[in-house]
Tab-separated table of N, CA and C and ligand atoms in Angstrom:
chain	number	residue	atom	x	y	z
T	1	MET	N	131.575	105.797	102.144
T	1	MET	CA	131.104	105.603	100.324
T	1	MET	C	129.848	106.261	100.672
T	2	LYS	N	129.422	107.304	99.848
T	2	LYS	CA	128.093	107.663	99.704
T	2	LYS	C	127.325	106.894	98.782
T	3	THR	N	126.158	106.194	99.107
T	3	THR	CA	125.453	105.288	97.904
T	3	THR	C	123.887	105.721	97.853
T	4	LYS	N	123.905	106.256	96.628
T	4	LYS	CA	122.568	106.857	95.671
T	4	LYS	C	121.066	106.137	96.562
T	5	PRO	N	120.292	107.190	97.107
T	5	PRO	CA	120.124	106.860	98.128
T	5	PRO	C	118.889	105.595	96.541
T	6	ILE	N	117.556	104.839	96.464
T	6	ILE	CA	116.908	104.233	95.691
T	6	ILE	C	115.447	105.113	95.906
T	7	LYS	N	114.855	105.179	95.185
T	7	LYS	CA	113.671	106.003	95.011
T	7	LYS	C	112.787	105.062	95.139
T	8	ARG	N	112.101	105.409	95.964
T	8	ARG	CA	110.980	104.797	96.751
T	8	ARG	C	109.614	104.955	95.801
T	9	HIS	N	109.142	103.391	95.643
T	9	HIS	CA	108.004	102.923	94.608
T	9	HIS	C	106.644	103.762	94.899
T	10	GLN	N	106.176	103.947	94.097
T	10	GLN	CA	104.864	104.826	94.792
T	10	GLN	C	103.366	104.223	95.514
T	11	ALA	N	104.130	102.694	95.008
T	11	ALA	CA	102.693	102.090	95.963
T	11	ALA	C	102.944	101.877	96.980
T	12	LEU	N	104.660	102.408	97.445
T	12	LEU	CA	105.172	102.093	98.937
T	12	LEU	C	104.947	103.134	99.621
T	13	GLN	N	104.912	104.383	99.156
T	13	GLN	CA	105.220	105.777	99.581
T	13	GLN	C	104.164	105.721	100.652
T	14	PRO	N	102.875	105.387	100.681
T	14	PRO	CA	102.211	105.763	101.855
T	14	PRO	C	102.868	104.959	103.335
T	15	LEU	N	103.314	103.468	102.679
T	15	LEU	CA	103.794	103.263	104.305
T	15	LEU	C	105.550	103.688	104.939
T	16	SER	N	106.090	104.038	103.750
T	16	SER	CA	107.522	104.613	104.043
T	16	SER	C	106.941	106.187	104.616
T	17	ARG	N	105.999	106.442	104.325
T	17	ARG	CA	105.190	108.015	105.502
T	17	ARG	C	104.657	107.562	106.600
T	18	ASP	N	104.378	106.409	106.915
T	18	ASP	CA	104.352	105.617	108.318
T	18	ASP	C	105.179	105.811	108.694
T	19	HIS	N	106.521	105.390	108.365
T	19	HIS	CA	107.561	104.761	109.035
T	19	HIS	C	108.102	105.905	109.300
T	20	HIS	N	108.002	107.495	108.855
T	20	HIS	CA	108.609	108.504	109.228
T	20	HIS	C	107.918	109.199	110.718
T	21	GLN	N	106.290	108.857	110.756
T	21	GLN	CA	106.315	108.827	111.832
T	21	GLN	C	106.439	108.101	112.677
T	22	GLY	N	106.786	106.572	112.381
T	22	GLY	CA	107.551	105.751	113.212
T	22	GLY	C	108.620	105.875	114.273
T	23	LEU	N	108.881	106.783	113.282
T	23	LEU	CA	110.663	107.210	113.810
T	23	LEU	C	110.318	108.187	114.849
T	24	LEU	N	109.428	109.140	114.723
T	24	LEU	CA	108.894	110.691	115.031
T	24	LEU	C	108.367	109.898	116.724
T	25	LEU	N	108.370	108.372	116.329
T	25	LEU	CA	107.137	107.921	117.793
T	25	LEU	C	108.652	107.741	118.962
T	26	SER	N	110.015	106.927	118.456
T	26	SER	CA	111.296	106.692	118.654
T	26	SER	C	111.538	108.267	119.523
T	27	TRP	N	111.459	109.360	118.956
T	27	TRP	CA	112.192	110.518	119.338
T	27	TRP	C	111.049	111.345	120.029
T	28	LYS	N	110.241	110.992	119.904
T	28	LYS	CA	108.981	111.352	121.313
T	28	LYS	C	109.478	111.058	122.393
T	29	ILE	N	109.648	109.657	122.421
T	29	ILE	CA	109.638	108.367	123.820
T	29	ILE	C	111.367	109.037	124.311
T	30	ARG	N	111.955	109.170	123.800
T	30	ARG	CA	113.574	109.592	123.644
T	30	ARG	C	113.744	110.918	124.026
T	31	THR	N	113.131	112.362	123.747
T	31	THR	CA	112.770	113.081	124.128
T	31	THR	C	111.909	113.215	125.630
T	32	GLY	N	111.079	112.664	125.475
T	32	GLY	CA	110.306	112.467	127.032
T	32	GLY	C	110.850	112.013	128.128
T	33	PHE	N	111.858	111.187	128.220
T	33	PHE	CA	112.618	110.348	128.970
T	33	PHE	C	113.681	111.296	129.480
T	34	ALA	N	114.127	112.260	128.222
T	34	ALA	CA	114.828	113.192	128.306
T	34	ALA	C	114.708	114.078	129.720
T	35	LYS	N	113.202	114.525	129.148
T	35	LYS	CA	112.664	115.987	129.857
T	35	LYS	C	112.154	115.578	131.238
T	36	GLY	N	112.106	114.016	131.667
T	36	GLY	CA	111.605	113.766	132.649
T	36	GLY	C	110.617	113.505	132.733
T	37	ILE	N	109.502	113.305	131.646
T	37	ILE	CA	108.478	112.840	131.654
T	37	ILE	C	107.993	112.252	132.520
T	38	SER	N	107.029	111.587	133.016
T	38	SER	CA	106.714	110.375	133.534
T	38	SER	C	105.942	109.317	132.481
T	39	VAL	N	106.303	108.455	133.391
T	39	VAL	CA	106.204	107.229	132.698
T	39	VAL	C	104.979	106.558	131.553
T	40	ASP	N	104.427	107.021	132.616
T	40	ASP	CA	102.740	107.089	132.433
T	40	ASP	C	101.987	108.232	131.282
T	41	ARG	N	102.479	109.088	131.196
T	41	ARG	CA	102.302	110.321	130.207
T	41	ARG	C	102.631	109.419	129.128
T	42	ILE	N	103.975	108.650	128.860
T	42	ILE	CA	104.749	108.560	127.704
T	42	ILE	C	103.794	107.430	127.163
T	43	LYS	N	103.569	106.517	127.705
T	43	LYS	CA	103.025	105.438	127.517
T	43	LYS	C	101.754	105.881	127.722
T	44	ASN	N	100.807	106.657	128.127
T	44	ASN	CA	99.179	107.161	127.104
T	44	ASN	C	99.739	107.361	125.471
T	45	TYR	N	100.283	108.071	124.962
T	45	TYR	CA	100.803	108.311	123.917
T	45	TYR	C	100.936	106.811	123.188
T	46	THR	N	102.085	106.316	123.383
T	46	THR	CA	102.347	105.529	123.022
T	46	THR	C	101.481	104.059	122.267
T	47	ASP	N	100.238	104.324	123.631
T	47	ASP	CA	99.153	103.050	123.518
T	47	ASP	C	98.697	103.955	122.530
T	48	TRP	N	98.091	104.796	122.676
T	48	TRP	CA	97.297	105.671	121.521
T	48	TRP	C	98.222	105.348	119.900
T	49	PHE	N	99.290	105.676	119.777
T	49	PHE	CA	100.054	105.763	118.689
T	49	PHE	C	100.283	104.216	117.836
T	50	TYR	N	100.378	103.375	118.826
T	50	TYR	CA	100.027	101.526	118.341
T	50	TYR	C	98.748	101.267	117.795
T	51	LYS	N	97.862	101.607	118.368
T	51	LYS	CA	96.227	101.358	118.433
T	51	LYS	C	95.858	102.307	117.216
T	52	ILE	N	95.892	103.134	116.983
T	52	ILE	CA	95.188	103.713	116.172
T	52	ILE	C	96.582	103.619	114.751
T	53	HIS	N	97.440	103.907	114.640
T	53	HIS	CA	98.636	104.000	113.525
T	53	HIS	C	99.659	102.781	113.439
T	54	LEU	N	99.784	102.089	114.478
T	54	LEU	CA	100.584	100.789	114.495
T	54	LEU	C	100.237	99.711	113.797
T	55	ILE	N	99.226	99.444	114.675
T	55	ILE	CA	98.443	97.781	114.508
T	55	ILE	C	97.606	97.721	112.628
T	56	PRO	N	97.195	98.937	112.435
T	56	PRO	CA	97.256	98.866	110.735
T	56	PRO	C	97.632	98.518	109.827
T	57	HIS	N	99.273	99.311	110.411
T	57	HIS	CA	100.165	99.191	109.555
T	57	HIS	C	101.026	98.052	109.383
T	58	PHE	N	101.169	97.581	110.606
T	58	PHE	CA	101.741	96.002	110.815
T	58	PHE	C	100.530	94.801	109.694
T	59	LYS	N	99.201	95.508	109.772
T	59	LYS	CA	98.638	94.558	109.016
T	59	LYS	C	98.891	94.268	108.126
T	60	GLU	N	98.705	95.726	106.639
T	60	GLU	CA	98.748	95.959	105.463
T	60	GLU	C	100.213	95.352	105.650
T	61	GLU	N	100.638	95.730	106.012
T	61	GLU	CA	102.073	94.686	105.333
T	61	GLU	C	102.250	93.109	105.150
T	62	GLU	N	101.841	92.499	106.172
T	62	GLU	CA	101.493	91.285	106.695
T	62	GLU	C	100.611	90.760	105.704
T	63	LYS	N	99.628	91.394	105.419
T	63	LYS	CA	99.024	91.047	104.045
T	63	LYS	C	99.450	90.959	102.325
T	64	TYR	N	99.710	92.443	102.580
T	64	TYR	CA	99.868	92.693	101.128
T	64	TYR	C	101.251	93.277	100.638
T	65	ILE	N	102.124	93.275	101.221
T	65	ILE	CA	103.770	93.734	101.140
T	65	ILE	C	104.290	92.404	101.175
T	66	PHE	N	104.328	91.735	102.499
T	66	PHE	CA	105.322	90.616	102.751
T	66	PHE	C	105.534	89.677	101.909
T	67	PRO	N	104.119	88.756	101.644
T	67	PRO	CA	104.220	88.138	100.646
T	67	PRO	C	104.304	87.979	99.544
T	68	ILE	N	104.769	89.138	98.777
T	68	ILE	CA	105.731	89.316	97.564
T	68	ILE	C	106.894	88.635	97.459
T	69	LEU	N	107.311	88.365	98.654
T	69	LEU	CA	108.587	87.828	98.001
T	69	LEU	C	108.691	86.098	98.396
T	70	GLY	N	107.167	85.832	98.687
T	70	GLY	CA	106.875	84.634	99.066
T	70	GLY	C	106.553	83.722	100.269
T	71	ASN	N	106.390	82.365	100.365
T	71	ASN	CA	106.260	82.059	101.613
T	71	ASN	C	107.951	81.614	102.196
T	72	ASP	N	108.036	81.440	103.630
T	72	ASP	CA	109.412	81.317	104.027
T	72	ASP	C	110.759	81.725	103.645
T	73	ASN	N	110.256	83.272	103.498
T	73	ASN	CA	111.633	84.323	102.678
T	73	ASN	C	111.947	84.672	104.307
T	74	GLU	N	113.000	84.346	104.048
T	74	GLU	CA	114.086	84.951	105.510
T	74	GLU	C	113.755	86.435	106.101
T	75	LEU	N	113.556	87.339	104.996
T	75	LEU	CA	113.445	88.980	105.432
T	75	LEU	C	112.525	89.376	105.730
T	76	ASP	N	111.366	88.094	104.877
T	76	ASP	CA	109.846	88.151	105.703
T	76	ASP	C	109.560	88.077	106.687
T	77	LYS	N	110.381	86.227	107.233
T	77	LYS	CA	110.178	86.380	108.770
T	77	LYS	C	110.768	87.129	109.865
T	78	LYS	N	111.953	87.962	109.327
T	78	LYS	CA	112.441	88.145	110.232
T	78	LYS	C	111.874	89.870	110.795
T	79	ALA	N	111.479	90.001	110.009
T	79	ALA	CA	110.021	91.469	109.497
T	79	ALA	C	108.997	90.837	110.854
T	80	ILE	N	108.631	90.082	110.851
T	80	ILE	CA	107.012	89.600	111.420
T	80	ILE	C	107.207	88.529	112.957
T	81	ALA	N	108.662	88.510	112.801
T	81	ALA	CA	109.321	88.356	114.431
T	81	ALA	C	109.392	89.762	115.127
T	82	GLN	N	110.212	90.323	114.332
T	82	GLN	CA	109.887	91.798	114.845
T	82	GLN	C	108.529	92.730	115.053
T	83	HIS	N	107.484	92.487	114.600
T	83	HIS	CA	106.412	92.853	114.489
T	83	HIS	C	105.851	92.571	116.115
T	84	ARG	N	105.752	90.659	115.846
T	84	ARG	CA	105.565	90.077	117.039
T	84	ARG	C	106.327	90.610	118.754
T	85	ARG	N	107.577	90.978	118.388
T	85	ARG	CA	108.428	91.662	119.859
T	85	ARG	C	107.859	92.819	119.920
T	86	LEU	N	107.615	93.648	119.120
T	86	LEU	CA	106.881	94.800	119.649
T	86	LEU	C	105.159	94.619	119.738
T	87	ASP	N	104.762	94.264	119.125
T	87	ASP	CA	103.673	94.035	119.894
T	87	ASP	C	103.350	93.574	121.319
T	88	ARG	N	104.643	92.395	122.015
T	88	ARG	CA	104.505	92.404	123.003
T	88	ARG	C	104.952	93.563	124.107
T	89	LEU	N	105.785	94.102	123.350
T	89	LEU	CA	106.538	95.814	124.020
T	89	LEU	C	105.139	96.296	124.232
T	90	PHE	N	104.735	96.623	123.027
T	90	PHE	CA	103.489	97.532	122.914
T	90	PHE	C	102.030	97.623	124.653
T	91	ASN	N	102.393	95.993	124.458
T	91	ASN	CA	100.888	95.430	125.249
T	91	ASN	C	101.309	94.749	126.454
T	92	SER	N	103.091	95.400	126.731
T	92	SER	CA	103.267	94.783	128.192
T	92	SER	C	102.936	96.177	129.146
T	93	SER	N	102.203	95.401	130.348
T	93	SER	CA	102.100	96.410	131.556
T	93	SER	C	103.226	96.394	132.754
T	94	LEU	N	104.077	95.557	132.452
T	94	LEU	CA	105.091	95.529	133.673
T	94	LEU	C	106.409	96.168	133.012
T	95	GLU	N	107.446	96.618	134.360
T	95	GLU	CA	108.489	97.191	133.573
T	95	GLU	C	108.315	98.445	132.870
T	96	LEU	N	107.168	99.024	132.561
T	96	LEU	CA	107.198	100.287	131.773
T	96	LEU	C	108.026	100.922	131.282
T	97	LYS	N	109.076	101.385	131.911
T	97	LYS	CA	110.021	102.283	131.312
T	97	LYS	C	110.883	101.603	130.798
T	98	LYS	N	111.121	100.454	130.820
T	98	LYS	CA	112.231	99.261	130.248
T	98	LYS	C	111.305	98.620	128.808
T	99	SER	N	110.356	99.101	128.669
T	99	SER	CA	109.547	98.517	127.488
T	99	SER	C	109.775	99.229	126.482
T	100	LEU	N	109.493	100.718	127.395
T	100	LEU	CA	109.285	102.198	126.212
T	100	LEU	C	110.728	102.419	126.382
T	101	ASN	N	111.723	101.802	126.664
T	101	ASN	CA	112.994	102.077	126.000
T	101	ASN	C	113.154	101.142	125.190
T	102	ARG	N	112.659	100.004	125.266
T	102	ARG	CA	112.848	98.476	123.990
T	102	ARG	C	112.464	99.375	122.795
T	103	ILE	N	111.062	99.855	122.592
T	103	ILE	CA	109.983	100.205	122.077
T	103	ILE	C	110.801	101.626	121.232
T	104	GLU	N	111.718	102.001	121.500
T	104	GLU	CA	112.179	103.418	121.398
T	104	GLU	C	113.684	102.995	120.811
T	105	GLU	N	114.203	102.168	120.684
T	105	GLU	CA	115.088	100.998	119.790
T	105	GLU	C	114.662	100.627	118.813
T	106	GLU	N	113.742	99.624	119.339
T	106	GLU	CA	113.377	98.461	118.380
T	106	GLU	C	112.833	98.989	117.407
T	107	LEU	N	111.682	99.964	117.277
T	107	LEU	CA	110.655	100.201	116.576
T	107	LEU	C	112.027	101.265	115.774
T	108	GLU	N	112.770	101.719	115.908
T	108	GLU	CA	113.868	102.512	115.093
T	108	GLU	C	114.469	101.636	114.247
T	109	GLN	N	115.078	100.568	114.878
T	109	GLN	CA	115.393	99.317	113.802
T	109	GLN	C	115.087	99.024	113.229
T	110	HIS	N	113.618	98.353	113.147
T	110	HIS	CA	112.476	97.391	112.605
T	110	HIS	C	112.055	98.812	111.577
T	111	ILE	N	112.419	100.191	110.961
T	111	ILE	CA	111.720	100.645	110.388
T	111	ILE	C	112.774	100.972	109.370
T	112	ARG	N	113.854	100.946	109.793
T	112	ARG	CA	115.577	100.763	109.175
T	112	ARG	C	115.626	99.901	108.745
T	113	PHE	N	115.264	98.377	109.104
T	113	PHE	CA	115.337	97.490	108.474
T	113	PHE	C	114.559	97.181	106.923
T	114	GLU	N	113.514	97.736	107.476
T	114	GLU	CA	112.007	97.549	105.982
T	114	GLU	C	112.728	98.684	105.123
T	115	GLU	N	113.343	100.051	105.359
T	115	GLU	CA	113.847	101.086	104.265
T	115	GLU	C	114.890	100.415	103.534
T	116	ARG	N	115.474	100.291	104.422
T	116	ARG	CA	117.268	99.621	103.726
T	116	ARG	C	117.244	98.598	102.770
T	117	VAL	N	116.246	97.735	103.723
T	117	VAL	CA	116.546	95.752	102.950
T	117	VAL	C	115.026	95.043	102.490
T	118	LEU	N	114.317	95.300	103.409
T	118	LEU	CA	112.704	94.915	102.531
T	118	LEU	C	112.447	95.634	101.317
T	119	PHE	N	112.320	97.036	101.659
T	119	PHE	CA	111.485	97.368	100.952
T	119	PHE	C	112.386	97.290	99.145
T	120	ASN	N	113.399	97.570	99.695
T	120	ASN	CA	114.097	97.553	98.655
T	120	ASN	C	114.113	96.367	97.399
T	121	GLU	N	114.318	95.629	98.376
T	121	GLU	CA	114.468	93.974	97.543
T	121	GLU	C	112.637	93.786	97.241
T	122	ILE	N	111.682	94.507	97.834
T	122	ILE	CA	110.116	94.007	97.584
T	122	ILE	C	110.388	95.353	95.927
T	123	GLN	N	110.598	96.192	95.738
T	123	GLN	CA	111.094	97.079	94.932
T	123	GLN	C	111.289	96.831	93.655
T	124	LYS	N	112.774	95.276	94.047
T	124	LYS	CA	113.011	94.471	92.764
T	124	LYS	C	112.038	93.476	92.346
T	125	VAL	N	112.227	92.951	92.587
T	125	VAL	CA	110.676	91.464	92.727
T	125	VAL	C	109.604	92.048	92.165
T	126	ALA	N	108.513	93.061	92.916
T	126	ALA	CA	107.382	92.912	92.366
T	126	ALA	C	107.073	93.067	90.978
T	127	THR	N	106.000	92.203	90.679
T	127	THR	CA	105.487	92.868	89.395
T	127	THR	C	104.395	93.742	89.348
T	128	LYS	N	104.854	94.501	88.114
T	128	LYS	CA	103.598	95.156	88.171
T	128	LYS	C	102.134	95.561	88.744
T	129	GLN	N	101.885	94.302	88.231
T	129	GLN	CA	100.516	94.025	88.503
T	129	GLN	C	100.510	93.770	90.749
T	130	GLN	N	101.394	93.227	91.253
T	130	GLN	CA	101.662	93.274	93.013
T	130	GLN	C	101.388	94.808	93.122
T	131	MET	N	102.184	95.712	92.336
T	131	MET	CA	102.705	96.877	92.785
T	131	MET	C	101.096	97.375	92.870
T	132	GLU	N	100.190	97.405	91.530
T	132	GLU	CA	98.609	97.857	91.561
T	132	GLU	C	97.975	97.817	92.374
T	133	PHE	N	98.578	96.441	93.059
T	133	PHE	CA	97.357	95.662	93.806
T	133	PHE	C	97.615	96.327	95.475
T	134	ILE	N	98.550	96.677	95.712
T	134	ILE	CA	98.940	97.440	96.848
T	134	ILE	C	98.550	98.429	96.701
T	135	LEU	N	98.840	99.298	96.021
T	135	LEU	CA	97.690	100.603	95.526
T	135	LEU	C	95.883	100.271	95.405
T	136	GLU	N	95.812	99.738	94.927
T	136	GLU	CA	94.597	99.696	95.659
T	136	GLU	C	94.055	98.864	96.621
T	137	HIS	N	94.636	98.499	97.076
T	137	HIS	CA	94.453	98.136	98.861
T	137	HIS	C	94.744	98.992	100.061
T	138	HIS	N	95.275	100.063	99.503
T	138	HIS	CA	95.879	100.590	100.831
T	138	HIS	C	94.451	101.789	101.001
T	139	LYS	N	94.291	102.389	102.175
T	139	LYS	CA	93.432	103.364	102.109
T	139	LYS	C	94.241	104.351	102.397
T	140	GLU	N	93.916	106.061	101.436
T	140	GLU	CA	95.394	106.824	102.569
T	140	GLU	C	94.532	107.792	103.331
T	141	THR	N	95.244	108.114	104.262
T	141	THR	CA	94.603	108.781	105.115
T	141	THR	C	95.537	109.696	105.875
T	142	LYS	N	95.324	110.898	105.973
T	142	LYS	CA	96.126	111.922	106.779
T	142	LYS	C	96.427	111.383	107.888
T	143	PHE	N	98.034	111.525	108.223
T	143	PHE	CA	98.144	111.329	109.683
T	143	PHE	C	97.581	112.720	110.542
T	144	LEU	N	97.120	112.161	111.390
T	144	LEU	CA	96.414	112.950	112.382
T	144	LEU	C	97.193	112.394	113.803
T	145	ASP	N	97.793	113.489	113.998
T	145	ASP	CA	98.257	113.723	115.262
T	145	ASP	C	97.369	113.461	116.574
T	146	ASN	N	97.683	112.924	118.017
T	146	ASN	CA	96.983	112.735	119.203
T	146	ASN	C	97.607	114.284	120.249
T	147	ASN	N	96.873	114.998	120.196
T	147	ASN	CA	97.354	116.146	120.752
T	147	ASN	C	96.548	116.644	122.398
T	148	THR	N	96.337	115.034	122.349
T	148	THR	CA	95.971	115.609	124.113
T	148	THR	C	96.930	115.991	125.084
T	149	ASP	N	98.228	115.972	124.746
T	149	ASP	CA	99.596	115.689	126.041
T	149	ASP	C	100.444	115.637	125.132
T	150	THR	N	101.215	116.888	124.587
T	150	THR	CA	102.522	117.059	123.568
T	150	THR	C	103.844	117.209	124.588
T	151	PHE	N	103.844	115.975	125.560
T	151	PHE	CA	104.793	116.221	126.274
T	151	PHE	C	106.259	116.255	125.738
T	152	TRP	N	106.796	116.163	124.515
T	152	TRP	CA	108.014	116.204	123.525
T	152	TRP	C	108.373	117.642	123.259
T	153	GLU	N	107.288	118.445	123.761
T	153	GLU	CA	107.387	119.847	122.741
T	153	GLU	C	107.863	120.444	124.326
M	1	FE2	FE1	106.869	96.357	109.470
M	2	FE2	FE1	106.577	99.028	108.292
């Protein structure tokens, strides 16, 4: 059965655009492994993506988005636990291949959860003022990729 997609609120659209890039990261890791690219080359790229894109994205969500659902909200707790788990995987220097495989799977699951569940709930409960507050604090930047080693091409 097809369900009608919920239109993303304007205030959440920049974060949804980040999610698109996050899904692409998982795809790049998968493609890299399928093409037999060395773990070190993939890791160089994921390190860059994590530092430049993911850390600020997690911070913005945790500071301005999740608190809208209130203290001790189960959806928030789940998302924050997933952020910390992803932090550990990106920072891990042991068993690189295993960590990259976990990142590939878990980043995608995390993004699906936010897009399908958490962000929809935010849109349901947020006041107009809260949405404006998100907009005011978002620094819109164009996604610039790191083209030093485009192993996925
Ligand atoms: Fe997140
Ligand atoms: Fe997110």
